[in-house]
Every structure is written in C-alpha cells, then in structure tokens.
Coordinates of C-alpha atoms in Angstrom, one line a residue:
M247 CA -89.1 93.3 -42.2
V248 CA -90.8 95.8 -40.5
G249 CA -91.5 94.6 -36.5
K250 CA -88.9 91.8 -36.6
H251 CA -86.6 91.8 -33.5
A252 CA -83.3 90.6 -33.6
E253 CA -84.0 88.0 -31.0
D254 CA -87.3 86.6 -33.0
P255 CA -86.9 82.9 -34.2
P256 CA -86.2 82.2 -37.7
W257 CA -89.5 80.5 -38.2
D258 CA -93.0 81.3 -38.6
V259 CA -95.1 78.8 -36.1
G260 CA -98.1 79.7 -38.5
E261 CA -96.9 78.9 -41.5
L262 CA -95.5 75.7 -40.2
V263 CA -98.8 74.6 -38.8
Q264 CA -100.6 75.4 -42.3
A265 CA -97.6 73.7 -44.3
L266 CA -98.0 70.5 -41.9
R267 CA -101.8 70.5 -42.0
T268 CA -101.5 70.5 -46.2
A269 CA -98.9 67.7 -45.9
R270 CA -101.3 65.5 -43.6
S271 CA -104.1 66.3 -46.0
S272 CA -101.9 65.4 -49.0
Q273 CA -102.2 61.7 -47.5
E274 CA -105.7 61.1 -48.1
A275 CA -105.6 57.5 -49.1
W276 CA -103.9 56.8 -45.9
R277 CA -106.3 58.5 -43.5
M278 CA -109.6 58.1 -42.3
D279 CA -112.5 60.4 -40.9
E280 CA -111.3 63.0 -38.7
A281 CA -113.3 62.1 -35.9
E282 CA -112.3 58.2 -36.2
Q283 CA -108.7 59.5 -36.3
R284 CA -109.5 61.3 -33.0
Q285 CA -110.6 58.2 -31.6
R286 CA -107.6 55.8 -32.1
P287 CA -106.1 53.6 -30.0
S288 CA -104.1 55.1 -27.2
R289 CA -100.6 53.5 -26.8
D290 CA -100.4 55.0 -23.3
A291 CA -103.9 53.7 -22.1
I292 CA -102.2 50.2 -23.6
V293 CA -99.4 50.6 -21.8
R294 CA -101.5 51.5 -18.5
V295 CA -103.7 48.3 -19.3
V296 CA -100.7 45.7 -19.7
A297 CA -99.1 46.9 -16.5
D298 CA -102.4 46.6 -14.7
L299 CA -103.0 42.8 -16.2
R300 CA -99.4 42.1 -15.4
A301 CA -100.4 43.1 -11.7
V302 CA -103.3 41.1 -11.7
L303 CA -101.3 37.9 -12.7
F304 CA -98.6 38.7 -10.4
P305 CA -100.1 40.8 -7.7
S306 CA -97.8 40.3 -4.8
H307 CA -94.6 41.3 -7.0
F308 CA -96.4 44.2 -9.1
G309 CA -99.2 44.9 -7.2
I310 CA -99.3 45.3 -3.5
S311 CA -96.3 44.8 -1.2
E312 CA -98.0 43.9 2.2
F313 CA -100.6 41.2 1.4
S314 CA -103.1 38.7 2.9
E315 CA -105.1 36.6 0.5
E316 CA -108.1 38.6 1.1
S317 CA -106.3 41.8 0.5
I318 CA -104.9 40.3 -2.9
D319 CA -108.1 39.1 -3.6
F320 CA -109.6 42.7 -3.2
F321 CA -106.9 44.3 -5.3
V322 CA -107.3 42.0 -7.9
G323 CA -110.9 42.0 -8.6
N324 CA -110.6 45.8 -8.1
T325 CA -107.8 46.3 -10.6
L326 CA -109.4 43.7 -13.1
D327 CA -112.8 45.6 -13.4
R328 CA -111.2 48.5 -14.2
T329 CA -108.9 47.3 -16.3
L330 CA -111.0 45.2 -18.4
R331 CA -113.2 48.3 -19.0
Q332 CA -110.3 50.4 -19.8
L333 CA -109.3 47.5 -22.4
E334 CA -112.9 47.3 -23.8
E335 CA -112.5 51.0 -24.8
Q336 CA -108.9 50.7 -26.6
V337 CA -110.5 47.3 -28.3
R338 CA -113.3 49.5 -29.4
R339 CA -111.2 52.2 -30.7
A340 CA -109.1 49.5 -32.5
L341 CA -112.1 48.2 -34.6
R342 CA -113.3 51.3 -35.4
Y343 CA -109.9 52.5 -36.6
V344 CA -108.6 49.8 -38.9
P345 CA -110.2 49.7 -42.2
P346 CA -113.0 47.1 -42.5
Q347 CA -111.8 45.5 -45.2
A348 CA -108.8 44.7 -43.1
I349 CA -110.5 42.5 -40.6
S350 CA -112.7 39.7 -41.2
A351 CA -115.0 39.5 -38.3
P352 CA -115.1 42.8 -36.3
G353 CA -116.8 41.3 -33.3
D354 CA -118.1 43.0 -30.4
P355 CA -115.8 44.8 -27.8
R356 CA -117.2 43.9 -24.7
A357 CA -117.8 40.0 -25.9
L358 CA -114.1 39.9 -27.1
V359 CA -112.9 41.4 -23.9
G360 CA -115.2 38.9 -22.0
L361 CA -113.5 35.9 -24.2
F362 CA -110.0 37.5 -23.4
A363 CA -110.8 37.8 -19.5
Q364 CA -111.6 34.1 -19.2
R365 CA -108.4 33.1 -20.5
L366 CA -106.3 34.9 -18.1
P367 CA -106.0 31.9 -15.7
A368 CA -104.6 29.9 -18.5
I369 CA -102.2 32.6 -19.1
R370 CA -101.1 32.9 -15.5
M371 CA -100.3 29.1 -15.3
A372 CA -98.6 29.2 -18.6
L373 CA -96.5 31.9 -17.3
E374 CA -95.6 29.9 -14.2
H375 CA -94.2 27.5 -16.2
D376 CA -91.9 30.0 -18.2
I377 CA -90.7 31.3 -14.8
R378 CA -90.2 28.0 -13.7
A379 CA -88.3 27.2 -16.9
A380 CA -86.2 30.2 -16.3
Y381 CA -85.2 29.5 -12.8
E382 CA -84.1 25.6 -13.4
G383 CA -82.5 26.6 -16.7
D384 CA -80.2 29.4 -15.5
P385 CA -77.4 28.8 -12.6
A386 CA -77.6 32.5 -12.1
A387 CA -81.3 32.6 -11.3
Q388 CA -81.5 32.8 -7.4
S389 CA -84.8 32.9 -6.8
R390 CA -88.3 33.1 -8.6
S391 CA -88.7 36.6 -7.8
E392 CA -85.5 37.4 -9.2
V393 CA -86.7 35.9 -12.4
I394 CA -89.9 37.3 -12.7
F395 CA -88.5 41.0 -11.9
C396 CA -85.1 41.1 -13.5
Y397 CA -85.2 38.8 -16.6
P398 CA -86.1 40.8 -19.7
G399 CA -87.2 37.3 -21.6
I400 CA -90.1 36.9 -18.8
T401 CA -91.1 40.6 -19.3
A402 CA -91.4 39.8 -22.8
I403 CA -93.2 36.7 -22.8
I404 CA -95.6 37.9 -20.4
H405 CA -96.4 40.4 -22.9
H406 CA -96.6 38.2 -25.4
R407 CA -98.7 35.5 -23.9
I408 CA -101.4 38.5 -23.2
A409 CA -101.0 40.0 -26.8
H410 CA -101.5 36.6 -28.1
E411 CA -104.7 35.8 -26.7
L412 CA -106.0 39.1 -28.3
Y413 CA -104.6 38.3 -31.1
R414 CA -106.3 34.9 -31.5
L415 CA -109.4 36.9 -30.9
G416 CA -109.1 38.8 -33.7
V417 CA -108.3 42.1 -32.1
P418 CA -106.3 44.5 -34.4
L419 CA -103.8 46.5 -33.6
V420 CA -103.6 46.3 -29.7
P421 CA -101.7 43.2 -29.9
R422 CA -99.0 44.7 -32.0
V423 CA -98.9 47.5 -29.7
I424 CA -98.6 44.9 -26.8
S425 CA -95.7 43.6 -28.4
E426 CA -93.7 46.7 -29.3
I427 CA -93.9 47.9 -25.9
A428 CA -91.7 44.7 -24.6
H429 CA -89.7 44.9 -27.6
G430 CA -88.5 48.5 -26.8
A431 CA -88.3 47.5 -23.0
T432 CA -86.3 44.7 -23.3
G433 CA -85.1 44.0 -27.5
I434 CA -86.9 41.0 -27.8
D435 CA -89.3 41.3 -30.7
I436 CA -92.1 38.6 -30.6
H437 CA -95.1 39.1 -33.0
P438 CA -98.2 38.5 -31.2
G439 CA -99.2 36.1 -33.7
A440 CA -96.2 33.5 -33.1
Q441 CA -97.3 30.1 -31.3
I442 CA -95.3 29.3 -28.6
G443 CA -95.5 26.4 -26.1
E444 CA -95.0 25.7 -22.4
R445 CA -91.8 26.3 -20.5
F446 CA -90.4 28.8 -23.3
F447 CA -87.1 30.4 -22.1
I448 CA -85.2 33.1 -23.7
D449 CA -81.8 33.5 -22.2
H450 CA -80.4 37.1 -21.7
G451 CA -82.8 37.9 -25.0
T452 CA -81.4 41.0 -26.6
G453 CA -82.0 40.9 -30.1
V454 CA -84.2 38.1 -30.4
V455 CA -86.9 38.3 -33.4
I456 CA -89.7 35.8 -33.5
G457 CA -91.9 36.4 -36.5
E458 CA -95.7 36.2 -36.9
T459 CA -96.0 32.5 -38.2
S460 CA -93.3 30.9 -35.9
V461 CA -94.5 27.8 -34.2
I462 CA -92.5 26.9 -30.8
G463 CA -93.0 23.6 -29.1
N464 CA -92.5 23.1 -25.3
R465 CA -89.4 23.3 -23.5
V466 CA -87.5 25.4 -26.2
R467 CA -84.7 27.5 -25.2
V468 CA -83.2 30.6 -27.2
Y469 CA -80.4 32.5 -26.3
Q470 CA -79.5 36.3 -27.3
G471 CA -80.0 37.5 -30.9
V472 CA -81.5 34.6 -32.5
T473 CA -83.7 35.3 -35.4
L474 CA -86.8 32.9 -36.2
G475 CA -87.5 34.7 -39.7
A476 CA -88.9 34.4 -43.2
R477 CA -86.7 33.7 -45.9
N478 CA -89.1 35.4 -48.7
F479 CA -92.3 37.1 -49.1
P480 CA -94.9 35.4 -51.3
R481 CA -96.9 37.9 -53.6
D482 CA -100.3 37.4 -55.2
G483 CA -100.7 38.0 -59.1
E484 CA -101.1 41.8 -58.9
G485 CA -97.6 41.7 -57.1
V486 CA -98.9 42.5 -53.5
L487 CA -97.6 40.7 -50.4
V488 CA -99.8 38.1 -49.1
K489 CA -100.6 38.4 -45.4
G490 CA -100.4 35.7 -43.2
A491 CA -99.0 32.9 -45.2
P492 CA -96.8 30.5 -43.1
R493 CA -93.5 31.9 -43.5
H494 CA -91.4 31.5 -40.2
P495 CA -89.8 28.1 -38.6
V496 CA -91.7 25.7 -36.8
I497 CA -89.5 24.6 -33.9
E498 CA -90.3 21.2 -31.9
D499 CA -90.3 20.5 -28.7
D500 CA -86.7 20.3 -26.5
V501 CA -84.8 22.4 -29.1
V502 CA -82.0 24.8 -27.7
I503 CA -80.7 27.5 -30.2
Y504 CA -77.8 29.2 -29.0
A505 CA -76.8 33.2 -29.6
G506 CA -76.8 34.7 -33.2
A507 CA -78.5 31.7 -34.9
T508 CA -80.6 32.5 -38.1
I509 CA -83.3 30.2 -39.2
L510 CA -85.3 31.4 -41.9
G511 CA -88.3 30.0 -43.9
R512 CA -90.9 27.6 -43.1
I513 CA -88.6 24.8 -42.3
T514 CA -88.9 22.6 -39.1
I515 CA -86.2 22.0 -36.3
G516 CA -86.7 18.4 -35.4
R517 CA -87.8 17.8 -31.6
G518 CA -84.1 17.5 -29.3
S519 CA -82.2 19.3 -31.6
T520 CA -79.4 21.8 -30.9
I521 CA -78.3 24.6 -33.1
G522 CA -75.1 26.3 -32.5
G523 CA -74.2 29.9 -32.4
N524 CA -74.2 32.2 -35.2
V525 CA -75.6 29.2 -37.5
W526 CA -77.3 30.2 -40.4
L527 CA -80.1 28.0 -41.5
T528 CA -82.4 27.4 -44.3
R529 CA -83.4 23.7 -44.5
S530 CA -85.3 21.4 -42.2
L531 CA -83.5 19.1 -39.7
P532 CA -84.8 15.8 -38.1
P533 CA -85.1 15.2 -34.5
D534 CA -82.0 15.1 -32.4
S535 CA -79.7 17.0 -35.3
H536 CA -76.6 19.3 -33.7
I537 CA -75.6 21.8 -36.2
A538 CA -72.5 24.2 -35.8
Q539 CA -70.9 26.3 -37.9
A540 CA -68.2 24.0 -38.6
Q541 CA -70.5 21.3 -39.9
L542 CA -72.3 23.8 -42.4
R543 CA -68.9 25.2 -43.9
G544 CA -67.8 21.2 -44.2
D545 CA -64.8 21.7 -42.1
P546 CA -63.4 19.0 -40.3
E547 CA -64.1 18.0 -36.9
P548 CA -61.8 19.4 -34.1

C-alpha cells in the first residue's frame, strides 16, 4: 500500500475503534442510555471509600500513626464526612445505573447513606468480636495488631460487614464491588447477602466461598477451602433462575468446619458440630455432630 512503511504496525487503529463501536452497539439489549453509562459507579472510587471506612473504624491502624484522643476524633470526623459524601455519589450512580425493574424500592441515596452511617458503631463492635475470636483462636497470633494487619480473614470480614449493611438497605451493585475487592485481595469470596453472627473466624482463608443466602451463627470457625454453596438452582415456569431463594446452608452456633469441606444446599448444621476436612455434605446434621470422611464412606473407625 502506498505510504506504508516497513515499521508501521500491522493493524489499523481507526478500523479497530469503529469495529469495537459496532460490537458495543450490537449489545443494545444489555445497554442503557449512553449518558447513564458514563455515570456508572466507579470501582476505584469504591476502593477509596472502603479504605477510608476501614481507617474510620480502625484509625490507629489504618489512619494516623501518632495520635491522641483529640487527633483521632478530628481524623475520624474529617475522613467520615468526606467518605460518606463519596459513598452517597456511588450509591446515586448505582441506583441510576441498575435497571428499575431490578430493584423494588430504590430509595434516596442520601437517606440510605445516612442509615448506613448510623450502623457504623455496631459494625465496629462486631468487628472487635471477630478480632478477639481470631486472636484467641489462633496460637500463632501474637497481638491484636497482628490480627488486624495480617489476617486475610479479618480483611474479608471488615469488607463483608460494610457490604452487608449496604446490601440490607437495598443498595445495588456497590456491595458486590466491595465483596469482590476483598475477594481479589484475600482469595475469600463472601457474598454481601450472607448473614454472619458474632465472633466469626476464618483461619488462613484462601479459597473460602460463602454464598448469598448462607446463615452463620455465633462463634463459628472455618478453615481454608471451605465452601458454603448451593446444590441446585430453582427456576420459574419459564425456565428463568429464581433470584434470592434460600439455597445455601444454615450453620448454627459453635460449629467448626475444617479445610476443604464442601457443604451444599439449604441444610442445617446443628449447634456445636464439627465437620472434618474435605467432607462433602448435602444433608442436615443434628447438634453436636462430628463428621469425617471415613464416616461418610462407611470405613471402620481406626
């Protein structure tokens, strides 16, 4: 071709831009108004909001290194005011971006963030119980600060308790983004809809999956690779998946679930039970059950 040079790349950027525009335009059924597309929530902004909320909840760890009570209060107040305004903007964008039929009662962004803000002291108290459970439950833990700084399970539960409150308020999309931020950082995947009681401890944590409708009681401990999942996915008369139907396990108080265990379906694991490593379980258990692979296979006791 005339005008071409040997060092020219073997692609035409103009043609590619036009082809990509055509590809985007062919997805009209999945797209909204272009102006609304440009106002979608920002993942980067939500990352900053969560980081600032974590600093508000634990200012001496994630906020300022040298402090007095007065300086902490100043830092918390200043950070909180800025962060809640940023969160309000992301909630507004989420409510605008999600199709109206997907949310039953959109609500007012400022009112929703106001209700969330009122829950922050309760979130902080719940997290303190989680931190204590990790410190007391792991002989390797040398200090409370080590648990806060270094334990992926604590990072995941901080994100979850923030995301869950937004989920409960009916805020779309933002809670899922928050949970995926933690998932990417820790390898722990907790849906923001999961209900988790006090003193929850994820030991090690990599590969843990906790589904949307899971219900977890108090003083529950799980290890790496544990899955609380769905066994099947109900569909309506037209074959469309039913959203939000209870399909994940109920784990009662004081249950321990060891590494690699998979618990599926809307079953109940009774209070005080212990589930051994790599167990695959699809039936409910009474309180104080102790289940191991050998029992499920019918092997004789050692």
